[in-house]
Short mmCIF file of C-alpha atoms and ligand atoms in Angstrom, two decimals:
data_model
loop_
_atom_site.label_atom_id
_atom_site.label_comp_id
_atom_site.label_asym_id
_atom_site.label_seq_id
_atom_site.Cartn_x
_atom_site.Cartn_y
_atom_site.Cartn_z
CA UNK A 28 77.48 90.20 92.20
CA UNK A 29 76.92 87.14 94.35
CA UNK A 30 77.96 83.55 94.24
CA UNK A 31 75.46 82.73 91.48
CA UNK A 32 77.44 85.08 89.30
CA UNK A 33 80.45 82.79 89.29
CA UNK A 34 79.43 80.24 86.74
CA UNK A 35 77.97 77.74 89.19
CA UNK A 36 76.17 75.65 86.59
CA UNK A 37 76.23 72.14 88.06
CA UNK A 38 74.10 71.52 91.16
CA UNK A 39 76.32 71.57 94.21
CA UNK A 40 76.45 68.27 96.12
CA UNK A 41 76.38 68.96 99.85
CA UNK A 42 79.78 67.98 101.25
CA UNK A 43 80.36 66.07 104.42
CA UNK A 44 82.84 67.78 106.79
CA UNK A 45 86.42 67.24 105.64
CA UNK A 46 88.05 64.31 107.46
CA UNK A 47 91.37 64.76 109.27
CA UNK A 48 94.33 63.56 107.24
CA UNK A 49 97.21 61.43 108.52
CA UNK A 50 99.86 63.96 107.37
CA UNK A 51 98.02 67.08 108.43
CA UNK A 52 98.13 68.16 104.77
CA UNK A 53 94.89 69.18 103.12
CA UNK A 54 95.39 68.21 99.52
CA UNK A 55 97.87 70.75 98.13
CA UNK A 56 97.77 72.87 101.30
CA UNK A 57 100.86 71.37 102.83
CA UNK A 58 101.48 71.38 106.55
CA UNK A 59 105.01 72.28 107.64
CA UNK A 60 106.60 72.35 111.07
CA UNK A 61 109.30 74.60 112.44
CA UNK A 62 112.77 73.87 111.15
CA UNK A 63 113.63 72.58 114.63
CA UNK A 64 110.81 70.09 114.37
CA UNK A 65 111.51 68.86 110.85
CA UNK A 66 115.33 69.00 110.99
CA UNK A 67 117.69 66.46 112.54
CA UNK A 68 121.13 67.44 113.90
CA UNK A 69 122.85 64.55 112.14
CA UNK A 70 121.70 65.52 108.64
CA UNK A 71 123.41 68.00 106.38
CA UNK A 72 122.85 69.25 102.85
CA UNK A 73 126.59 69.20 102.19
CA UNK A 74 128.94 66.34 102.70
CA UNK A 75 132.57 67.42 103.10
CA UNK A 76 135.40 65.03 103.88
CA UNK A 77 137.23 65.56 107.16
CA UNK A 78 140.21 67.85 106.48
CA UNK A 79 143.48 65.97 106.81
CA UNK A 80 146.57 67.12 108.67
CA UNK A 81 145.03 70.13 110.39
CA UNK A 82 145.04 70.68 114.09
CA UNK A 83 142.28 72.74 115.66
CA UNK A 84 143.37 75.77 117.63
CA UNK A 85 140.52 75.94 120.12
CA UNK A 86 142.31 74.28 123.02
CA UNK A 87 139.91 73.41 125.78
CA UNK A 88 137.18 75.46 124.13
CA UNK A 89 136.38 72.80 121.55
CA UNK A 90 132.80 71.59 121.78
CA UNK A 91 132.41 68.23 123.40
CA UNK A 92 129.18 67.53 121.53
CA UNK A 93 127.80 68.77 118.23
CA UNK A 94 125.48 71.81 118.53
CA UNK A 95 121.84 70.83 118.25
CA UNK A 96 121.24 72.71 115.04
CA UNK A 97 118.54 71.35 112.77
CA UNK A 98 119.87 69.79 109.62
CA UNK A 99 118.03 69.01 106.40
CA UNK A 100 119.00 67.38 103.15
CA UNK A 101 119.04 69.74 100.19
CA UNK A 102 115.58 68.73 98.84
CA UNK A 103 114.14 68.91 102.37
CA UNK A 104 115.56 72.40 102.86
CA UNK A 105 114.07 73.51 99.55
CA UNK A 106 110.68 72.04 100.42
CA UNK A 107 110.69 73.56 103.90
CA UNK A 108 111.02 77.09 102.61
CA UNK A 109 108.77 76.64 99.59
CA UNK A 110 106.03 75.20 101.83
CA UNK A 111 106.37 78.11 104.24
CA UNK A 112 106.22 80.60 101.38
CA UNK A 113 102.97 78.98 100.18
CA UNK A 114 101.36 79.68 103.54
CA UNK A 115 101.93 83.37 102.90
CA UNK A 116 99.49 85.67 101.18
CA UNK A 117 101.09 88.32 99.02
CA UNK A 118 100.26 90.86 96.38
CA UNK A 119 101.27 88.27 93.77
CA UNK A 120 98.63 85.83 95.01
CA UNK A 121 95.64 88.12 95.25
CA UNK A 122 94.11 91.52 95.90
CA UNK A 123 95.47 92.94 99.13
CA UNK A 124 92.81 95.30 100.49
CA UNK A 125 94.79 96.68 103.45
CA UNK A 126 93.95 100.32 104.00
CA UNK A 127 96.55 102.96 104.81
CA UNK A 128 99.32 100.72 103.54
CA UNK A 129 98.97 100.99 99.71
CA UNK A 130 99.64 97.41 98.62
CA UNK A 131 100.09 97.72 94.86
CA UNK A 132 101.48 95.47 92.16
CA UNK A 133 105.28 95.26 92.06
CA UNK A 134 106.05 95.33 88.33
CA UNK A 135 108.52 92.72 87.08
CA UNK A 136 110.30 95.41 85.08
CA UNK A 137 111.41 96.95 88.39
CA UNK A 138 112.80 93.60 89.49
CA UNK A 139 114.68 93.21 86.23
CA UNK A 140 116.28 96.63 86.59
CA UNK A 141 117.21 96.03 90.23
CA UNK A 142 119.00 92.82 89.22
CA UNK A 143 121.29 94.54 86.71
CA UNK A 144 124.71 93.70 88.06
CA UNK A 145 125.84 97.34 88.15
CA UNK A 146 123.12 97.94 90.73
CA UNK A 147 122.77 94.56 92.41
CA UNK A 148 126.46 93.83 92.95
CA UNK A 149 127.80 97.18 94.17
CA UNK A 150 129.15 97.39 97.69
CA UNK A 151 128.56 100.45 99.88
CA UNK A 152 132.28 100.66 100.72
CA UNK A 153 133.39 100.70 97.08
CA UNK A 154 135.38 103.79 95.96
CA UNK A 155 132.91 106.43 94.77
CA UNK A 156 134.66 106.67 91.40
CA UNK A 157 133.49 103.08 90.69
CA UNK A 158 129.81 103.68 91.51
CA UNK A 159 129.09 106.90 89.65
CA UNK A 160 126.18 105.26 87.81
CA UNK A 161 124.53 104.19 91.06
CA UNK A 162 124.98 107.67 92.51
CA UNK A 163 123.54 109.14 89.33
CA UNK A 164 120.47 106.95 89.79
CA UNK A 165 120.10 108.24 93.34
CA UNK A 166 120.45 111.78 92.01
CA UNK A 167 117.81 111.14 89.37
CA UNK A 168 115.41 109.61 91.91
CA UNK A 169 115.97 112.66 94.13
CA UNK A 170 115.22 114.97 91.23
CA UNK A 171 111.91 113.17 90.58
CA UNK A 172 110.92 113.24 94.24
CA UNK A 173 111.67 116.95 94.42
CA UNK A 174 109.74 117.68 91.21
CA UNK A 175 106.74 115.69 92.48
CA UNK A 176 106.70 117.44 95.84
CA UNK A 177 108.14 120.87 94.99
CA UNK A 178 110.38 120.61 98.05
CA UNK A 179 113.97 121.89 98.44
CA UNK A 180 115.89 118.80 99.56
CA UNK A 181 115.50 115.08 99.97
CA UNK A 182 117.25 112.60 102.24
CA UNK A 183 117.27 109.08 100.82
CA UNK A 184 118.72 107.05 103.73
CA UNK A 185 115.60 106.33 105.88
CA UNK A 186 114.63 102.66 105.66
CA UNK A 187 110.87 102.92 106.26
CA UNK A 188 108.09 105.46 106.55
CA UNK A 189 108.48 105.51 110.31
CA UNK A 190 112.24 106.00 109.92
CA UNK A 191 111.56 108.90 107.51
CA UNK A 192 109.19 110.40 110.08
CA UNK A 193 111.93 110.16 112.67
CA UNK A 194 114.41 111.82 110.29
CA UNK A 195 112.00 114.65 109.44
CA UNK A 196 111.10 115.25 113.08
CA UNK A 197 114.80 115.21 114.03
CA UNK A 198 115.40 117.87 111.35
CA UNK A 199 112.61 119.92 112.96
CA UNK A 200 114.18 119.47 116.38
CA UNK A 201 117.62 120.44 115.00
CA UNK A 202 116.12 123.57 113.41
CA UNK A 203 114.54 124.61 116.71
CA UNK A 204 117.75 123.93 118.65
CA UNK A 205 119.74 125.98 116.10
CA UNK A 206 117.47 128.91 116.99
CA UNK A 207 117.95 128.25 120.69
CA UNK A 208 114.32 127.19 121.03
CA UNK A 209 113.35 124.44 123.46
CA UNK A 210 109.74 123.96 122.38
CA UNK A 211 108.57 120.58 123.64
CA UNK A 212 105.06 119.86 122.34
CA UNK A 213 104.02 118.16 119.09
CA UNK A 214 100.39 118.28 117.96
CA UNK A 215 99.02 115.07 116.42
CA UNK A 216 95.41 114.57 115.26
CA UNK A 217 93.50 111.69 116.85
CA UNK A 218 93.13 109.91 113.52
CA UNK A 219 96.92 109.71 113.01
CA UNK A 220 98.84 106.52 112.38
CA UNK A 221 100.47 105.28 115.59
CA UNK A 222 103.94 105.97 114.24
CA UNK A 223 103.28 109.74 114.43
CA UNK A 224 102.93 110.06 118.21
CA UNK A 225 105.53 107.31 118.68
CA UNK A 226 108.07 109.26 116.60
CA UNK A 227 107.45 112.50 118.48
CA UNK A 228 107.67 110.76 121.86
CA UNK A 229 110.84 108.88 120.89
CA UNK A 230 112.77 112.11 120.44
CA UNK A 231 111.49 113.59 123.66
CA UNK A 232 108.44 115.55 122.60
CA UNK A 233 105.23 115.64 124.54
CA UNK A 234 102.32 114.64 122.29
CA UNK A 235 99.09 116.59 122.36
CA UNK A 236 96.09 115.11 120.53
CA UNK A 237 93.97 117.25 118.22
CA UNK A 238 90.36 116.12 117.82
CA UNK A 239 88.79 115.88 114.37
CA UNK A 240 85.57 117.62 113.38
CA UNK A 241 82.45 115.52 112.74
CA UNK A 242 83.33 115.39 109.03
CA UNK A 243 86.58 113.52 109.78
CA UNK A 244 89.01 116.35 109.02
CA UNK A 245 91.03 118.74 111.16
CA UNK A 246 89.74 122.25 111.74
CA UNK A 247 92.21 125.14 111.35
CA UNK A 248 90.69 126.90 114.34
CA UNK A 249 91.25 123.86 116.59
CA UNK A 250 94.90 123.84 115.54
CA UNK A 251 95.20 127.59 116.08
CA UNK A 252 93.79 127.23 119.59
CA UNK A 253 96.38 124.56 120.43
CA UNK A 254 99.35 126.51 119.04
CA UNK A 255 101.07 127.79 122.17
CA UNK A 256 104.71 129.02 122.16
CA UNK A 257 105.71 125.54 123.43
CA UNK A 258 104.54 123.81 120.23
CA UNK A 259 107.43 122.62 118.06
CA UNK A 260 105.44 121.04 115.24
CA UNK A 261 102.18 119.70 113.93
CA UNK A 262 102.13 116.24 112.34
CA UNK A 263 99.26 115.87 109.89
CA UNK A 264 98.48 113.11 107.39
CA UNK A 265 97.11 114.16 104.02
CA UNK A 266 94.98 112.67 102.62
CA UNK A 267 94.19 111.57 106.14
CA UNK A 268 93.61 108.06 107.46
CA UNK A 269 89.83 108.44 107.02
CA UNK A 270 90.57 108.71 103.29
CA UNK A 271 89.77 112.43 103.19
CA UNK A 272 91.72 115.36 101.80
CA UNK A 273 92.39 117.90 104.57
CA UNK A 274 90.61 120.88 103.02
CA UNK A 275 92.03 123.49 105.40
CA UNK A 276 95.61 122.32 105.08
CA UNK A 277 96.93 125.60 103.62
CA UNK A 278 95.31 127.60 106.40
CA UNK A 279 96.58 125.12 108.99
CA UNK A 280 100.15 125.36 107.62
CA UNK A 281 100.02 129.15 107.74
CA UNK A 282 98.83 129.09 111.35
CA UNK A 283 101.60 126.65 112.30
CA UNK A 284 104.27 128.85 110.71
CA UNK A 285 102.85 131.99 112.24
CA UNK A 286 103.19 130.38 115.66
CA UNK A 287 106.88 129.62 114.97
CA UNK A 288 106.34 125.86 114.61
CA UNK A 289 107.04 123.48 111.71
CA UNK A 290 104.60 121.42 109.69
CA UNK A 291 105.32 117.69 109.32
CA UNK A 292 103.13 115.90 106.78
CA UNK A 293 102.81 112.12 106.93
CA UNK A 294 103.15 111.25 103.24
CA UNK A 295 102.14 107.59 103.44
CA UNK A 296 99.02 108.41 101.42
CA UNK A 297 100.90 110.28 98.69
CA UNK A 298 99.56 107.74 96.18
CA UNK A 299 96.23 109.57 96.19
CA UNK A 300 97.67 112.96 95.18
CA UNK A 301 100.74 112.03 93.16
CA UNK A 302 101.08 114.39 90.22
CA UNK A 303 98.01 116.33 91.39
CA UNK A 304 99.29 118.30 94.38
CA UNK A 305 102.81 119.51 95.18
CA UNK A 306 103.11 119.34 98.94
CA UNK A 307 105.41 122.38 98.99
CA UNK A 308 102.39 124.39 97.80
CA UNK A 309 100.50 123.22 100.89
CA UNK A 310 103.13 124.71 103.22
CA UNK A 311 104.71 121.43 104.31
CA UNK A 312 108.18 121.54 105.93
CA UNK A 313 108.94 117.83 105.98
CA UNK A 314 107.27 114.72 104.60
CA UNK A 315 108.31 111.11 104.26
CA UNK A 316 107.49 109.15 101.14
CA UNK A 317 107.07 105.39 101.43
CA UNK A 318 108.65 104.05 98.23
CA UNK A 319 107.07 100.68 99.14
CA UNK A 320 103.62 102.25 98.98
CA UNK A 321 103.41 105.01 96.38
CA UNK A 322 106.24 103.87 94.15
CA UNK A 323 105.39 100.15 93.97
CA UNK A 324 108.50 98.70 95.59
CA UNK A 325 107.79 95.50 97.55
CA UNK A 326 106.86 95.65 101.22
CA UNK A 327 108.52 92.31 101.79
CA UNK A 328 108.11 90.64 105.14
CA UNK A 329 107.93 93.99 106.92
CA UNK A 330 110.76 95.30 104.77
CA UNK A 331 112.99 96.29 103.19
CA UNK A 332 111.10 99.54 102.94
CA UNK A 333 112.46 102.90 101.95
CA UNK A 334 111.20 106.17 103.38
CA UNK A 335 112.99 109.16 101.82
CA UNK A 336 112.06 112.42 103.48
CA UNK A 337 111.64 115.71 101.58
CA UNK A 338 112.43 118.98 103.32
CA UNK A 339 111.49 122.64 102.87
CA UNK A 340 114.20 125.35 102.49
CA UNK A 341 113.94 125.99 106.25
CA UNK A 342 114.83 122.38 107.10
CA UNK A 343 117.08 121.46 104.15
CA UNK A 344 120.33 122.46 105.95
CA UNK A 345 119.59 119.89 108.67
CA UNK A 346 119.27 116.90 106.33
CA UNK A 347 121.23 113.85 107.52
CA UNK A 348 124.52 112.55 106.13
CA UNK A 349 125.48 111.00 103.83
CA UNK A 350 124.44 113.83 101.53
CA UNK A 351 124.66 113.38 97.77
CA UNK A 352 126.40 116.37 96.17
CA UNK A 353 127.85 117.06 92.73
CA UNK A 354 131.38 118.50 92.66
CA UNK A 355 133.34 119.25 89.49
CA UNK A 356 131.20 116.92 87.44
CA UNK A 357 131.43 113.92 89.82
CA UNK A 358 128.91 112.82 92.37
CA UNK A 359 130.09 112.36 95.89
CA UNK A 360 128.64 111.42 99.25
CA UNK A 361 129.42 113.84 102.07
CA UNK A 362 129.80 111.45 104.98
CA UNK A 363 130.75 113.71 107.89
CA UNK A 364 128.39 115.90 109.81
CA UNK A 365 129.89 119.40 109.76
CA UNK A 366 131.82 118.88 106.50
CA UNK A 367 131.30 121.24 103.55
CA UNK A 368 127.82 120.53 102.17
CA UNK A 369 126.60 119.12 105.51
CA UNK A 370 127.54 121.89 107.95
CA UNK A 371 124.32 121.66 109.99
CA UNK A 372 123.45 118.02 109.27
CA UNK A 373 121.46 116.37 112.04
CA UNK A 374 123.72 113.33 111.96
CA UNK A 375 123.43 109.89 110.43
CA UNK A 376 120.24 107.81 110.23
CA UNK A 377 121.67 104.63 108.72
CA UNK A 378 125.06 103.05 108.14
CA UNK A 379 125.09 103.82 104.44
CA UNK A 380 123.04 105.72 101.88
CA UNK A 381 119.80 103.70 102.06
CA UNK A 382 118.05 100.90 100.17
CA UNK A 383 119.72 100.92 96.75
CA UNK A 384 117.57 98.11 95.36
CA UNK A 385 114.43 100.05 96.25
CA UNK A 386 115.78 103.23 94.65
CA UNK A 387 116.23 101.34 91.38
CA UNK A 388 112.71 99.87 91.55
CA UNK A 389 111.07 103.20 92.39
CA UNK A 390 112.83 105.06 89.59
CA UNK A 391 111.94 102.25 87.16
CA UNK A 392 108.28 102.73 88.11
CA UNK A 393 108.51 106.51 87.68
CA UNK A 394 110.21 106.25 84.29
CA UNK A 395 107.82 103.62 83.00
CA UNK A 396 104.82 105.76 83.98
CA UNK A 397 106.08 109.21 83.10
CA UNK A 398 104.46 112.36 84.47
CA UNK A 399 101.07 111.67 82.86
CA UNK A 400 101.13 108.03 83.91
CA UNK A 401 101.85 108.87 87.53
CA UNK A 402 99.02 111.38 87.57
CA UNK A 403 96.72 108.77 86.09
CA UNK A 404 97.83 106.20 88.67
CA UNK A 405 96.60 108.45 91.48
CA UNK A 406 93.38 109.24 89.61
CA UNK A 407 92.71 105.53 89.07
CA UNK A 408 93.50 104.75 92.72
CA UNK A 409 90.95 107.33 93.85
CA UNK A 410 88.41 106.06 91.32
CA UNK A 411 88.90 102.46 92.52
CA UNK A 412 88.37 103.47 96.16
CA UNK A 413 85.19 105.36 95.34
CA UNK A 414 83.94 102.46 93.24
CA UNK A 415 84.47 100.05 96.15
CA UNK A 416 82.76 102.42 98.55
CA UNK A 417 79.79 103.11 96.26
CA UNK A 418 79.37 99.38 95.55
CA UNK A 419 79.10 98.48 99.23
CA UNK A 420 77.32 101.46 100.73
CA UNK A 421 73.82 99.98 100.55
CA UNK A 422 74.91 97.07 102.78
CA UNK A 423 77.72 98.49 104.89
CA UNK A 424 77.86 101.85 106.67
CA UNK A 425 80.41 104.39 105.48
CA UNK A 426 81.10 107.38 107.73
CA UNK A 427 82.02 110.77 106.19
CA UNK A 428 80.39 109.64 102.95
CA UNK A 429 79.09 113.12 102.12
CA UNK A 430 82.43 113.69 100.45
CA UNK A 431 84.16 111.61 97.81
CA UNK A 432 86.84 109.33 99.25
CA UNK A 433 90.44 109.73 98.25
CA UNK A 434 92.47 106.52 97.94
CA UNK A 435 90.63 104.39 100.50
CA UNK A 436 87.11 103.40 101.46
CA UNK A 437 86.26 103.53 105.16
CA UNK A 438 83.41 101.61 106.82
CA UNK A 439 82.34 101.41 110.44
CA UNK A 440 80.49 98.58 112.21
CA UNK A 441 77.06 100.22 112.54
CA UNK A 442 75.75 97.84 109.85
CA UNK A 443 76.67 94.87 112.06
CA UNK A 444 74.58 96.08 115.03
CA UNK A 445 72.44 93.27 116.45
CA UNK A 446 74.04 90.54 114.31
CA UNK A 447 76.40 89.25 117.03
CA UNK A 448 79.16 89.55 114.43
CA UNK A 449 82.10 91.94 114.83
CA UNK A 450 84.52 93.66 112.51
CA UNK A 451 87.11 91.03 113.41
CA UNK A 452 84.72 88.22 112.40
CA UNK A 453 84.16 89.85 109.01
CA UNK A 454 87.92 90.14 108.52
CA UNK A 455 88.36 86.44 109.37
CA UNK A 456 85.53 85.40 107.06
CA UNK A 457 87.25 87.29 104.25
CA UNK A 458 90.21 84.91 104.67
CA UNK A 459 87.89 82.02 103.79
CA UNK A 460 87.05 83.90 100.59
CA UNK A 461 90.76 83.93 99.72
CA UNK A 462 91.60 87.52 100.62
CA UNK A 463 93.94 89.06 103.09
CA UNK A 464 91.67 91.03 105.46
CA UNK A 465 91.31 94.76 105.11
CA UNK A 466 92.77 97.01 107.83
CA UNK A 467 90.53 96.72 110.89
CA UNK A 468 89.97 98.91 113.96
CA UNK A 469 92.02 101.71 112.37
CA UNK A 470 91.62 104.66 112.24
CA UNK A 471 90.68 104.71 115.91
CA UNK A 472 88.24 107.59 115.45
CA UNK A 473 85.74 105.26 113.76
CA UNK A 474 84.03 102.45 115.68
CA UNK A 475 84.94 98.97 114.42
CA UNK A 476 86.67 100.50 111.39
CA UNK A 477 87.24 98.59 108.16
CA UNK A 478 89.62 100.39 105.84
CA UNK A 479 90.02 99.23 102.24
CA UNK A 480 92.56 100.59 99.78
CA UNK A 481 92.17 98.93 96.40
CA UNK A 482 94.96 100.88 94.54
CA UNK A 483 95.13 101.62 90.85
CA UNK A 484 96.76 98.35 89.89
CA UNK A 485 93.59 96.24 90.38
CA UNK A 486 91.42 95.67 87.32
CA UNK A 487 87.67 96.28 87.45
CA UNK A 488 87.17 92.50 87.24
CA UNK A 489 89.28 91.87 90.34
CA UNK A 490 87.55 94.73 92.19
CA UNK A 491 84.16 93.27 91.24
CA UNK A 492 85.08 89.84 92.59
CA UNK A 493 86.28 91.38 95.86
CA UNK A 494 83.15 93.52 96.13
CA UNK A 495 81.07 90.42 95.39
CA UNK A 496 82.75 88.54 98.25
CA UNK A 497 82.14 91.39 100.69
CA UNK A 498 78.53 91.82 99.56
CA UNK A 499 77.93 88.13 100.03
CA UNK A 500 79.43 88.29 103.53
CA UNK A 501 77.38 91.38 104.40
CA UNK A 502 74.16 89.67 103.28
CA UNK A 503 75.06 86.52 105.21
CA UNK A 504 75.73 88.57 108.35
CA UNK A 505 72.40 90.32 108.04
CA UNK A 506 70.63 87.01 107.38
CA UNK A 507 71.97 85.67 110.70
CA UNK A 508 74.50 83.17 109.33
CA UNK A 509 76.71 83.51 112.39
CA UNK A 510 78.40 80.17 111.82
CA UNK A 511 80.14 81.52 108.74
CA UNK A 512 81.74 84.26 110.81
CA UNK A 513 82.30 83.17 114.38
CA UNK A 514 84.30 80.08 113.44
CA UNK A 515 86.15 81.76 110.57
CA UNK A 516 88.58 81.18 109.07
CA UNK A 517 87.28 77.67 108.40
CA UNK A 518 89.64 76.87 105.54
CA UNK A 519 92.96 78.38 106.62
CA UNK A 520 95.83 76.16 107.79
CA UNK A 521 95.69 78.04 111.11
CA UNK A 522 92.31 79.06 112.52
CA UNK A 523 91.59 81.76 115.13
CA UNK A 524 94.78 82.61 116.90
CA UNK A 525 95.07 84.57 120.11
CA UNK A 526 96.72 87.53 118.40
CA UNK A 527 96.86 89.67 121.52
CA UNK A 528 98.65 87.00 123.47
CA UNK A 529 101.00 86.34 120.56
CA UNK A 530 101.91 90.04 120.52
CA UNK A 531 102.12 90.53 124.27
CA UNK A 532 103.90 87.32 125.22
CA UNK A 533 105.62 86.12 122.08
CA UNK A 534 107.34 82.76 122.29
CA UNK A 535 110.59 83.48 120.51
CA UNK A 536 112.57 80.43 121.55
CA UNK A 537 111.89 76.89 120.60
CA UNK A 538 112.29 74.55 123.52
CA UNK A 539 112.98 70.94 122.75
CA UNK A 540 110.18 68.80 124.12
CA UNK A 541 111.31 66.25 126.68
CA UNK A 542 111.69 62.73 125.24
CA UNK A 543 108.66 60.55 125.92
CA UNK A 544 110.56 58.33 128.39
CA UNK A 545 111.44 61.34 130.56
CA UNK A 546 108.00 62.86 130.25
CA UNK A 547 106.54 59.68 131.65
CA UNK A 548 108.63 59.85 134.83
C1 PLP B 624 102.44 102.99 106.53
C2 PLP B 624 102.22 104.21 107.28
C3 PLP B 624 103.22 104.76 108.11
C4 PLP B 624 104.52 104.05 108.44
O1 PLP B 624 105.27 103.66 107.33
P1 PLP B 624 106.19 102.35 107.38
O2 PLP B 624 106.88 102.38 106.07
O3 PLP B 624 105.30 101.19 107.58
O4 PLP B 624 107.15 102.54 108.53
C5 PLP B 624 102.98 105.98 108.70
N1 PLP B 624 101.79 106.62 108.52
C6 PLP B 624 100.81 106.10 107.75
C7 PLP B 624 99.54 106.89 107.57
C8 PLP B 624 100.99 104.89 107.11
O5 PLP B 624 100.01 104.37 106.36
#
């Protein structure tokens, strides 16, 4: 499909370049400054009378001048945050093609359940006898996660996938220490997500990279060759970040165990195999599950995520506290490491039991899908990814395309050779088409990678429109329309930003500009 396909019946009048506006607004795209820029210290949304007959007790510590906090009237405060929210792109505004990160629809039913007051208004320090229903929900979610993975235990506290990775790897370290082993190497394939080596390094392991074979997967023999007596664990993602199922995973797991090491599986891509494969059957010892990916809970602005980690019988005793256990018909949380039910616990990973609101949403999704529905969700996700890949392969180059893709479609930048246009330019031009860019330059094993994960929750119509936009861009790139790319995004409120500089030298403090009179001196 191309632009002609979108009902363009009237002849298009060529437009003159848009003039600058006085306000900086572009029609309904409203400009908004920082709260320090739009607020005034003297303004407040509330107007309380001075309290009478009270003496302050601050002595000489009382402020001489009011703090320079920005103030806004109530309507201004409302507009400030609504305007900011409209600058954001979210799964509720359009298809979110990020690869690796499974951005799927967050059903409103989940939100409704999470807002039930019995779930929304509980406090983590409430007596356990008053929150039995909430604990039961956590127990039920655990039961589902264990049934779906075939594993022996699950720890719900971790607050993100990376936090789950850390928990799982700490359980592996605890298991080695319990045996008196001081193994210090963790094997991580080159295609791994950055959190894998970061997790291993954070807890003191030395990371050794495992190369992939030309077909994008890990070879059991390569792993076997790297398995020295110093190796504590292998961290492997399945399906991997090239969107491929690791065919030799059972053989790899066996080799890892034979060498006395543990097998950590990065479960961020569980959405592709949900209800199809039980990871316990693959020989996995620990795996995190991103509830905000596979189980449709919102990612939010970088959170709140939830990354429960499932453990094999060998690692189950090392699960963190608090541990949820049933005693004499009541559910209880074992809070102390070393207490009955948590004798060998690795310790505590978060203040309380985890992200309750996300547990409710994830279980709501599971219950509304049922076993057959969850299986179909993963089948549809895989079908969508293959449809996207097949629909673009004549224009864009897809490595490892001899095999069907799992949940995501991977392209490299070979198709851009000689155009003077890069992967980054394509991503920016996609913003002009009204999409959040796909994941770019990851996985690192593919040059100029573009990774697209459409998920099961997109209709064929929305996939077709997205494919149409990318096809149109690909044809424009090949036709030499550099202008469309190098200056992109043309229509966004902010244009090309220096992202590297923003990340390396972030400006985190607003500094009040000097008044004009001083600046002139
Ligand atoms: C998302 C992701 C992670 C990290 O999960 P977070 O919830 O973002 O911390 C780890 N590995 C892979 C492959 C991922 O896609």
